[in-house]
Amino acid sequence: MTSVVLGVSAGIAVYKSCELLRLFTESGHDVRVVPTRDALRFVGEPTWAALSGNPVTTEVWESVHEVPHVRIGQSADLVVVAPATADVLARAAHGMANDLLTNTLLTARCPVVFAPAMHTEMWEHPATRANVATLRERGAIVIEPAVGRLTGADTGPGRLPDPAEIFEVCRRVLAGRREDLAGRHVVVSAGGTREAIDPVRFIGNRSSGLQGYALARTAVARGAEVTLVAANVALPDPAGAKVVRVESARQLRDAVLTAAEHADAVVMAAAVADFRPVRQSDTKIKKSSAEPDPIHLAKNPDILAELGEIRRSGREAYAAAAGDGRETGDGPDAREAAGAGGPRPRVIVGFAAETDDVLANGRAKLERKGCDLLVVNQVGENLAFGTPDNAAVVLTAEGGSVEIPRGPKEDLADVVWDLVAQRLA
């Protein structure tokens, strides 16, 4: 049985941690709740003990013969602190040990996940940002807080993510933690774009966003900073991802290109409409006895090809600056032309949904788009769109291929990130 320590610090979001505890225990994990003293002002010790089935204490001086300040952390397979207040993040970053929770954090040699929750001003304060950076440098996963309603009338970043999404991050960490995306910024697009015909009708597709959200979720669990561009998705925000919501292909293009400027990798999992109506009616088109006017279509921007072209141009600028007496490309002109890390994004991944000649069409698309990897899958009734599982073949720019058998979409996502991480390394 997996041993999980749930650290709870003093914030109004503590009540959500009861749901997180329930998700752990119902999944068969043995959970020890370690609250701070002030956290018990929000939810009392009897509640934690009843829900976990384990004793609850905040002090290192209770049951001293069991040496709890050392043993709890030593025996844990995972420590998750939710909510993690600014105070607990600061004490953890500075190695303080003035209560049972911080002692546990110091003795734990297992993965540690922090789910911060606090007011926006506290989250954005330079001291908190520095503490978060320190914890991440040491290998902890610090989930970005959600954006939404906070205490009182305040709204902004600092909200505790949905407990089910925190649990999904922890589940992926327990399944086999990899830190190969730590310090990387990745952009994922998800869902399906909609092109308006009139205020109530649109041209769209069947994409649910499940695969893109699985990619975002697994990237967070592997330590990445994740920007998720979501097109018309009715799913809870993945814990730790910055979510940018869009509707049309042109909106998605603008959001992706903006985020990609500083991204190490872009994964275009969204189903983007190839065409849009030339004209959109400002009012609902009424049904009449006459034949309806035809809908004339225009091409939408090819976002994947544009990403490839932007990177190609960046490489040419980088090479030109390097050729001016700077063979290594490390000179100031080269850095100004392409950034110190080289042209961005460094890795581009596309998705191809095909109904026939899957591999042939996929290989042709890979060559046209200029991406590094192309995930090709067959779509149709009960295939890919809206299903919890997926199967695919990943084609590489060098002519190779990796077959991914049918399984959970998170498994496919991990294979994609494996290939991306290899290229980033």
Short mmCIF file of C-alpha atoms in Angstrom, two decimals:
data_model
loop_
_atom_site.label_atom_id
_atom_site.label_comp_id
_atom_site.label_asym_id
_atom_site.label_seq_id
_atom_site.Cartn_x
_atom_site.Cartn_y
_atom_site.Cartn_z
CA MET A 1 0.00 0.00 0.00
CA THR A 2 1.34 3.39 -1.00
CA SER A 3 2.03 5.78 1.87
CA VAL A 4 0.97 9.38 1.25
CA VAL A 5 1.48 12.33 3.57
CA LEU A 6 -1.07 15.10 3.08
CA GLY A 7 0.30 18.32 4.52
CA VAL A 8 -2.34 20.95 5.22
CA SER A 9 -1.54 24.59 5.93
CA ALA A 10 -3.77 27.39 7.18
CA GLY A 11 -5.81 28.82 4.34
CA ILE A 12 -9.50 29.07 3.53
CA ALA A 13 -9.03 26.44 0.81
CA VAL A 14 -8.42 23.77 3.48
CA TYR A 15 -11.96 22.49 3.05
CA LYS A 16 -11.08 21.36 -0.49
CA SER A 17 -8.33 19.15 0.91
CA CYS A 18 -10.98 16.92 2.47
CA GLU A 19 -12.02 15.97 -1.07
CA LEU A 20 -8.37 15.37 -2.03
CA LEU A 21 -7.98 13.11 1.00
CA ARG A 22 -11.07 11.16 -0.03
CA LEU A 23 -9.67 10.63 -3.54
CA PHE A 24 -6.44 9.22 -2.09
CA THR A 25 -8.11 6.88 0.39
CA GLU A 26 -10.69 5.61 -2.10
CA SER A 27 -7.82 4.78 -4.46
CA GLY A 28 -6.28 2.52 -1.84
CA HIS A 29 -3.56 4.82 -0.49
CA ASP A 30 -2.66 4.97 3.19
CA VAL A 31 -2.81 8.67 4.05
CA ARG A 32 -1.35 10.43 7.08
CA VAL A 33 -2.61 14.01 7.43
CA VAL A 34 -0.08 16.44 8.91
CA PRO A 35 -1.70 19.87 9.42
CA THR A 36 -0.16 23.02 10.77
CA ARG A 37 -1.56 24.19 14.09
CA ASP A 38 -3.49 27.05 12.49
CA ALA A 39 -4.90 24.78 9.77
CA LEU A 40 -7.00 23.14 12.48
CA ARG A 41 -8.82 26.47 12.91
CA PHE A 42 -10.43 25.77 9.52
CA VAL A 43 -10.97 21.99 9.68
CA GLY A 44 -10.54 20.17 12.98
CA GLU A 45 -8.48 17.13 13.93
CA PRO A 46 -11.50 14.76 14.26
CA THR A 47 -12.40 15.33 10.60
CA TRP A 48 -8.91 14.49 9.35
CA ALA A 49 -8.64 11.45 11.59
CA ALA A 50 -12.04 10.12 10.56
CA LEU A 51 -11.43 10.60 6.84
CA SER A 52 -7.89 9.17 6.87
CA GLY A 53 -8.24 6.46 9.50
CA ASN A 54 -4.92 7.59 10.99
CA PRO A 55 -3.95 9.70 14.00
CA VAL A 56 -3.46 13.41 13.42
CA THR A 57 -1.04 15.70 15.20
CA THR A 58 0.72 18.97 14.57
CA GLU A 59 3.46 18.59 17.18
CA VAL A 60 6.81 16.84 17.26
CA TRP A 61 6.33 16.27 21.02
CA GLU A 62 3.45 13.81 20.70
CA SER A 63 4.21 10.04 20.57
CA VAL A 64 7.89 10.93 20.92
CA HIS A 65 8.87 7.24 21.22
CA GLU A 66 7.83 6.80 17.59
CA VAL A 67 10.05 9.73 16.50
CA PRO A 68 7.29 11.14 14.25
CA HIS A 69 9.30 14.15 13.08
CA VAL A 70 11.62 11.72 11.27
CA ARG A 71 9.60 8.56 10.65
CA ILE A 72 6.63 10.14 8.83
CA GLY A 73 8.80 11.66 6.11
CA GLN A 74 11.12 8.66 5.88
CA SER A 75 8.29 6.20 5.26
CA ALA A 76 6.33 8.29 2.73
CA ASP A 77 6.07 7.47 -0.97
CA LEU A 78 4.68 10.94 -1.65
CA VAL A 79 4.25 14.17 0.29
CA VAL A 80 1.68 16.62 -1.04
CA VAL A 81 0.98 19.95 0.66
CA ALA A 82 -2.45 21.31 -0.25
CA PRO A 83 -3.10 24.07 0.33
CA ALA A 84 0.43 25.39 0.59
CA THR A 85 0.37 28.91 1.99
CA ALA A 86 3.04 31.55 1.41
CA ASP A 87 4.23 30.89 4.97
CA VAL A 88 4.74 27.16 4.45
CA LEU A 89 6.46 27.71 1.09
CA ALA A 90 8.83 30.16 2.77
CA ARG A 91 9.60 27.84 5.67
CA ALA A 92 10.11 24.86 3.35
CA ALA A 93 12.41 26.85 1.05
CA HIS A 94 14.55 27.97 3.99
CA GLY A 95 14.75 24.53 5.63
CA MET A 96 12.96 25.50 8.81
CA ALA A 97 11.70 22.78 11.15
CA ASN A 98 9.43 24.42 13.70
CA ASP A 99 6.46 22.06 13.44
CA LEU A 100 5.70 18.50 12.38
CA LEU A 101 4.94 19.43 8.76
CA THR A 102 8.23 21.21 8.10
CA ASN A 103 10.14 18.42 9.88
CA THR A 104 8.41 15.94 7.60
CA LEU A 105 9.38 17.95 4.53
CA LEU A 106 13.02 17.96 5.62
CA THR A 107 13.17 14.20 6.17
CA ALA A 108 11.20 13.13 3.09
CA ARG A 109 13.25 11.55 0.32
CA CYS A 110 10.22 10.87 -1.86
CA PRO A 111 8.57 13.16 -4.43
CA VAL A 112 7.09 16.33 -2.92
CA VAL A 113 4.21 18.25 -4.48
CA PHE A 114 3.08 21.71 -3.34
CA ALA A 115 -0.32 23.09 -4.36
CA PRO A 116 -0.20 26.79 -3.40
CA ALA A 117 -3.27 28.79 -2.48
CA MET A 118 -3.18 32.44 -1.39
CA HIS A 119 -4.19 35.92 -2.46
CA THR A 120 -2.83 37.14 -5.78
CA GLU A 121 -0.59 39.77 -4.21
CA MET A 122 1.04 37.16 -1.99
CA TRP A 123 1.55 34.72 -4.88
CA GLU A 124 3.08 37.41 -7.10
CA HIS A 125 5.33 38.88 -4.38
CA PRO A 126 9.06 38.54 -5.24
CA ALA A 127 9.70 36.68 -1.97
CA THR A 128 7.13 34.00 -2.80
CA ARG A 129 8.37 33.69 -6.39
CA ALA A 130 11.93 33.25 -5.13
CA ASN A 131 10.82 30.58 -2.65
CA VAL A 132 8.95 28.73 -5.38
CA ALA A 133 12.00 28.86 -7.65
CA THR A 134 14.17 27.49 -4.84
CA LEU A 135 11.82 24.58 -4.19
CA ARG A 136 11.64 23.74 -7.89
CA GLU A 137 15.43 23.82 -8.19
CA ARG A 138 15.56 21.24 -5.41
CA GLY A 139 13.23 18.93 -7.32
CA ALA A 140 9.86 19.70 -5.75
CA ILE A 141 6.83 20.08 -7.98
CA VAL A 142 5.11 23.38 -7.24
CA ILE A 143 1.78 23.47 -9.07
CA GLU A 144 0.75 26.84 -10.44
CA PRO A 145 -2.44 28.01 -8.67
CA ALA A 146 -5.68 28.41 -10.58
CA VAL A 147 -7.20 31.74 -11.54
CA GLY A 148 -10.60 32.52 -10.07
CA ARG A 149 -12.59 33.75 -7.08
CA LEU A 150 -10.55 34.06 -3.90
CA THR A 151 -11.59 35.04 -0.38
CA GLY A 152 -14.23 37.75 -0.41
CA ALA A 153 -14.74 39.54 -3.71
CA ASP A 154 -11.14 39.20 -4.91
CA THR A 155 -10.40 37.36 -8.15
CA GLY A 156 -7.06 36.38 -9.68
CA PRO A 157 -4.30 33.78 -9.63
CA GLY A 158 -3.99 32.10 -6.23
CA ARG A 159 -6.96 29.77 -6.11
CA LEU A 160 -6.35 26.15 -5.13
CA PRO A 161 -6.81 23.95 -8.23
CA ASP A 162 -9.63 21.44 -8.36
CA PRO A 163 -8.85 18.54 -5.94
CA ALA A 164 -9.42 15.98 -8.71
CA GLU A 165 -6.80 17.71 -10.85
CA ILE A 166 -4.30 17.84 -7.97
CA PHE A 167 -4.93 14.13 -7.46
CA GLU A 168 -4.24 13.46 -11.16
CA VAL A 169 -0.86 15.19 -10.89
CA CYS A 170 -0.03 13.15 -7.79
CA ARG A 171 -1.20 9.95 -9.45
CA ARG A 172 1.15 10.55 -12.38
CA VAL A 173 4.01 11.32 -10.00
CA LEU A 174 3.40 8.09 -8.07
CA ALA A 175 3.23 6.13 -11.33
CA GLY A 176 6.86 6.95 -12.03
CA ARG A 177 8.32 10.35 -11.52
CA ARG A 178 10.51 11.90 -14.19
CA GLU A 179 12.01 15.35 -13.85
CA ASP A 180 13.14 15.61 -17.46
CA LEU A 181 10.92 18.64 -18.13
CA ALA A 182 11.91 20.59 -15.01
CA GLY A 183 12.76 24.16 -15.92
CA ARG A 184 11.17 23.82 -19.37
CA HIS A 185 8.28 25.89 -20.69
CA VAL A 186 5.93 23.93 -22.92
CA VAL A 187 2.84 25.03 -24.84
CA VAL A 188 -0.02 22.62 -25.54
CA SER A 189 -3.10 23.30 -27.64
CA ALA A 190 -6.26 21.30 -27.03
CA GLY A 191 -9.87 21.00 -28.12
CA GLY A 192 -11.51 21.98 -31.37
CA THR A 193 -11.91 25.42 -32.90
CA ARG A 194 -15.28 26.84 -33.93
CA GLU A 195 -15.84 29.15 -36.89
CA ALA A 196 -19.00 31.22 -36.52
CA ILE A 197 -21.66 31.24 -39.24
CA ASP A 198 -24.04 33.40 -37.23
CA PRO A 199 -24.49 34.06 -33.49
CA VAL A 200 -25.80 30.51 -32.86
CA ARG A 201 -24.24 28.29 -35.55
CA PHE A 202 -20.66 27.37 -36.28
CA ILE A 203 -18.38 25.04 -38.22
CA GLY A 204 -16.63 22.77 -35.75
CA ASN A 205 -15.34 19.27 -35.09
CA ARG A 206 -15.65 16.44 -32.57
CA SER A 207 -12.48 17.08 -30.55
CA SER A 208 -13.10 16.92 -26.78
CA GLY A 209 -9.69 18.17 -25.66
CA LEU A 210 -9.01 15.02 -23.61
CA GLN A 211 -5.68 14.27 -25.30
CA GLY A 212 -4.41 17.84 -25.01
CA TYR A 213 -5.40 17.98 -21.36
CA ALA A 214 -3.60 14.67 -20.75
CA LEU A 215 -0.49 16.18 -22.35
CA ALA A 216 -0.74 19.24 -20.10
CA ARG A 217 -1.34 17.17 -16.98
CA THR A 218 1.60 14.83 -17.58
CA ALA A 219 3.92 17.74 -18.41
CA VAL A 220 3.09 19.37 -15.07
CA ALA A 221 3.84 16.10 -13.28
CA ARG A 222 7.22 16.00 -15.03
CA GLY A 223 8.11 19.46 -13.75
CA ALA A 224 7.32 21.69 -16.73
CA GLU A 225 5.81 25.15 -16.80
CA VAL A 226 2.74 24.58 -18.96
CA THR A 227 0.65 26.98 -21.03
CA LEU A 228 -2.51 25.28 -22.28
CA VAL A 229 -4.40 26.96 -25.12
CA ALA A 230 -7.88 25.46 -24.90
CA ALA A 231 -10.45 25.75 -27.68
CA ASN A 232 -14.05 25.11 -26.58
CA VAL A 233 -13.23 22.50 -23.95
CA ALA A 234 -15.67 21.56 -21.17
CA LEU A 235 -13.09 20.06 -18.81
CA PRO A 236 -11.71 21.26 -15.45
CA ASP A 237 -8.42 23.13 -15.74
CA PRO A 238 -5.43 20.80 -15.27
CA ALA A 239 -3.77 21.66 -11.98
CA GLY A 240 -0.63 23.69 -12.49
CA ALA A 241 -1.26 24.74 -16.10
CA LYS A 242 -1.87 28.30 -17.24
CA VAL A 243 -5.03 28.04 -19.33
CA VAL A 244 -5.75 30.45 -22.20
CA ARG A 245 -9.27 30.00 -23.61
CA VAL A 246 -9.99 30.64 -27.28
CA GLU A 247 -12.78 29.86 -29.75
CA SER A 248 -11.67 30.30 -33.36
CA ALA A 249 -8.61 29.17 -35.31
CA ARG A 250 -7.31 32.73 -35.59
CA GLN A 251 -7.65 33.26 -31.84
CA LEU A 252 -5.81 30.00 -31.23
CA ARG A 253 -3.06 31.06 -33.64
CA ASP A 254 -2.50 34.35 -31.81
CA ALA A 255 -2.42 32.65 -28.39
CA VAL A 256 -0.05 29.88 -29.48
CA LEU A 257 2.39 32.16 -31.29
CA THR A 258 2.52 34.52 -28.30
CA ALA A 259 3.20 31.69 -25.85
CA ALA A 260 5.67 29.99 -28.23
CA GLU A 261 8.04 32.97 -28.22
CA HIS A 262 9.54 31.75 -24.96
CA ALA A 263 8.67 28.05 -25.18
CA ASP A 264 11.03 25.10 -25.35
CA ALA A 265 8.38 22.93 -26.99
CA VAL A 266 4.96 23.34 -28.60
CA VAL A 267 2.55 20.42 -28.95
CA MET A 268 -0.34 21.17 -31.29
CA ALA A 269 -2.95 18.66 -30.16
CA ALA A 270 -5.95 20.87 -30.97
CA ALA A 271 -8.16 20.07 -33.95
CA VAL A 272 -7.99 23.33 -35.90
CA ALA A 273 -10.61 24.11 -38.55
CA ASP A 274 -9.05 24.35 -42.00
CA PHE A 275 -11.71 26.78 -43.25
CA ARG A 276 -13.97 29.54 -41.94
CA PRO A 277 -16.97 31.35 -43.44
CA VAL A 278 -15.95 34.39 -45.45
CA ARG A 279 -18.80 36.35 -43.88
CA GLN A 280 -20.46 35.93 -40.50
CA SER A 281 -24.06 37.05 -40.12
CA ASP A 282 -24.65 39.45 -37.23
CA THR A 283 -28.12 37.99 -36.73
CA LYS A 284 -29.45 34.46 -36.74
CA ILE A 285 -30.05 33.24 -40.29
CA LYS A 286 -33.77 32.50 -40.53
CA LYS A 287 -35.23 29.45 -42.20
CA SER A 288 -37.43 30.40 -45.14
CA SER A 289 -39.05 28.74 -48.12
CA ALA A 290 -36.23 29.93 -50.34
CA GLU A 291 -33.01 27.96 -50.70
CA PRO A 292 -30.38 29.21 -48.26
CA ASP A 293 -27.48 31.24 -49.54
CA PRO A 294 -24.32 29.17 -49.97
CA ILE A 295 -21.63 29.58 -47.33
CA HIS A 296 -18.38 30.64 -48.95
CA LEU A 297 -15.24 29.52 -47.13
CA ALA A 298 -11.76 30.95 -46.72
CA LYS A 299 -8.65 29.14 -45.56
CA ASN A 300 -7.62 29.48 -41.93
CA PRO A 301 -3.97 30.09 -41.05
CA ASP A 302 -1.80 26.95 -40.91
CA ILE A 303 -0.50 27.35 -37.36
CA LEU A 304 1.77 24.29 -37.37
CA ALA A 305 3.45 25.32 -40.63
CA GLU A 306 3.81 28.89 -39.36
CA LEU A 307 5.56 27.68 -36.22
CA GLY A 308 7.98 25.71 -38.38
CA GLU A 309 8.63 28.72 -40.61
CA ILE A 310 9.22 31.03 -37.64
CA ARG A 311 11.77 28.60 -36.23
CA ARG A 312 13.47 28.13 -39.62
CA SER A 313 13.85 31.90 -39.99
CA GLY A 314 15.23 32.07 -36.46
CA ARG A 315 17.79 29.42 -37.26
CA GLU A 316 18.90 31.32 -40.36
CA ALA A 317 19.28 34.51 -38.32
CA TYR A 318 21.17 32.56 -35.66
CA ALA A 319 23.50 31.05 -38.24
CA ALA A 320 24.08 34.41 -39.95
CA ALA A 321 24.96 36.10 -36.67
CA ALA A 322 27.21 33.19 -35.75
CA GLY A 323 28.97 33.45 -39.11
CA ASP A 324 30.03 37.04 -38.41
CA GLY A 325 33.19 35.87 -36.67
CA ARG A 326 31.27 33.93 -34.03
CA GLU A 327 31.51 30.33 -35.16
CA THR A 328 29.83 28.97 -32.05
CA GLY A 329 26.82 31.21 -32.33
CA ASP A 330 27.32 32.46 -28.80
CA GLY A 331 28.01 36.10 -29.64
CA PRO A 332 25.73 38.95 -28.63
CA ASP A 333 24.32 39.37 -32.16
CA ALA A 334 23.39 35.71 -32.31
CA ARG A 335 21.78 35.84 -28.91
CA GLU A 336 19.83 38.96 -29.84
CA ALA A 337 18.70 37.40 -33.11
CA ALA A 338 17.55 34.10 -31.70
CA GLY A 339 17.70 34.19 -27.92
CA ALA A 340 20.36 32.68 -25.68
CA GLY A 341 18.78 29.24 -26.00
CA GLY A 342 18.57 29.30 -29.80
CA PRO A 343 15.51 29.70 -32.01
CA ARG A 344 12.20 29.00 -30.26
CA PRO A 345 10.36 26.76 -30.00
CA ARG A 346 13.14 24.18 -29.99
CA VAL A 347 10.78 21.22 -30.50
CA ILE A 348 7.52 21.30 -32.48
CA VAL A 349 5.02 18.45 -32.31
CA GLY A 350 1.99 18.17 -34.54
CA PHE A 351 -1.05 15.90 -34.50
CA ALA A 352 -2.68 14.40 -37.57
CA ALA A 353 -6.17 12.91 -37.41
CA GLU A 354 -6.61 10.67 -40.44
CA THR A 355 -9.36 8.38 -41.69
CA ASP A 356 -7.45 6.54 -44.46
CA ASP A 357 -3.88 6.04 -45.70
CA VAL A 358 -2.94 7.09 -42.19
CA LEU A 359 0.85 6.73 -42.32
CA ALA A 360 1.27 7.97 -45.90
CA ASN A 361 -0.82 11.06 -45.21
CA GLY A 362 1.01 11.59 -41.94
CA ARG A 363 4.46 11.40 -43.50
CA ALA A 364 3.44 13.89 -46.20
CA LYS A 365 2.07 16.27 -43.55
CA LEU A 366 5.25 16.02 -41.49
CA GLU A 367 7.35 17.07 -44.47
CA ARG A 368 5.02 19.97 -45.33
CA LYS A 369 4.78 21.38 -41.83
CA GLY A 370 8.43 21.35 -40.82
CA CYS A 371 7.79 19.91 -37.35
CA ASP A 372 10.05 17.49 -35.47
CA LEU A 373 7.42 14.93 -34.48
CA LEU A 374 3.97 14.15 -35.82
CA VAL A 375 1.50 12.07 -33.81
CA VAL A 376 -0.70 10.28 -36.34
CA ASN A 377 -3.89 8.55 -35.27
CA GLN A 378 -6.92 7.17 -37.01
CA VAL A 379 -10.20 8.84 -36.16
CA GLY A 380 -13.79 7.75 -36.64
CA GLU A 381 -16.69 6.44 -34.61
CA ASN A 382 -15.41 5.57 -31.10
CA LEU A 383 -11.84 6.29 -32.21
CA ALA A 384 -9.74 9.08 -30.64
CA PHE A 385 -12.32 11.90 -30.34
CA GLY A 386 -14.12 11.88 -27.00
CA THR A 387 -12.72 8.53 -25.85
CA PRO A 388 -10.54 7.94 -22.76
CA ASP A 389 -7.99 5.93 -24.74
CA ASN A 390 -5.96 6.43 -27.90
CA ALA A 391 -3.48 4.70 -30.19
CA ALA A 392 -1.02 6.40 -32.51
CA VAL A 393 2.22 6.30 -34.42
CA VAL A 394 4.73 9.07 -33.82
CA LEU A 395 6.67 9.94 -36.97
CA THR A 396 10.03 11.70 -36.65
CA ALA A 397 11.62 14.23 -38.99
CA GLU A 398 14.54 11.82 -39.46
CA GLY A 399 12.27 9.16 -40.94
CA GLY A 400 11.74 7.03 -37.84
CA SER A 401 8.53 6.00 -36.16
CA VAL A 402 7.33 4.97 -32.70
CA GLU A 403 4.14 2.94 -32.38
CA ILE A 404 1.99 3.58 -29.32
CA PRO A 405 -0.54 0.80 -28.61
CA ARG A 406 -4.07 1.62 -27.52
CA GLY A 407 -4.20 2.71 -23.91
CA PRO A 408 -5.03 5.68 -21.65
CA LYS A 409 -4.37 9.05 -23.21
CA GLU A 410 -1.97 9.86 -20.36
CA ASP A 411 0.23 6.95 -21.51
CA LEU A 412 0.36 8.35 -25.04
CA ALA A 413 1.17 11.76 -23.58
CA ASP A 414 4.11 10.34 -21.63
CA VAL A 415 5.56 8.75 -24.77
CA VAL A 416 5.31 12.10 -26.57
CA TRP A 417 7.07 13.88 -23.71
CA ASP A 418 9.74 11.15 -23.65
CA LEU A 419 10.54 11.96 -27.27
CA VAL A 420 10.40 15.70 -26.67
CA ALA A 421 12.67 15.46 -23.62
CA GLN A 422 15.24 13.48 -25.62
CA ARG A 423 15.38 16.24 -28.21
CA LEU A 424 15.60 18.99 -25.61
CA ALA A 425 18.46 17.19 -23.92
#
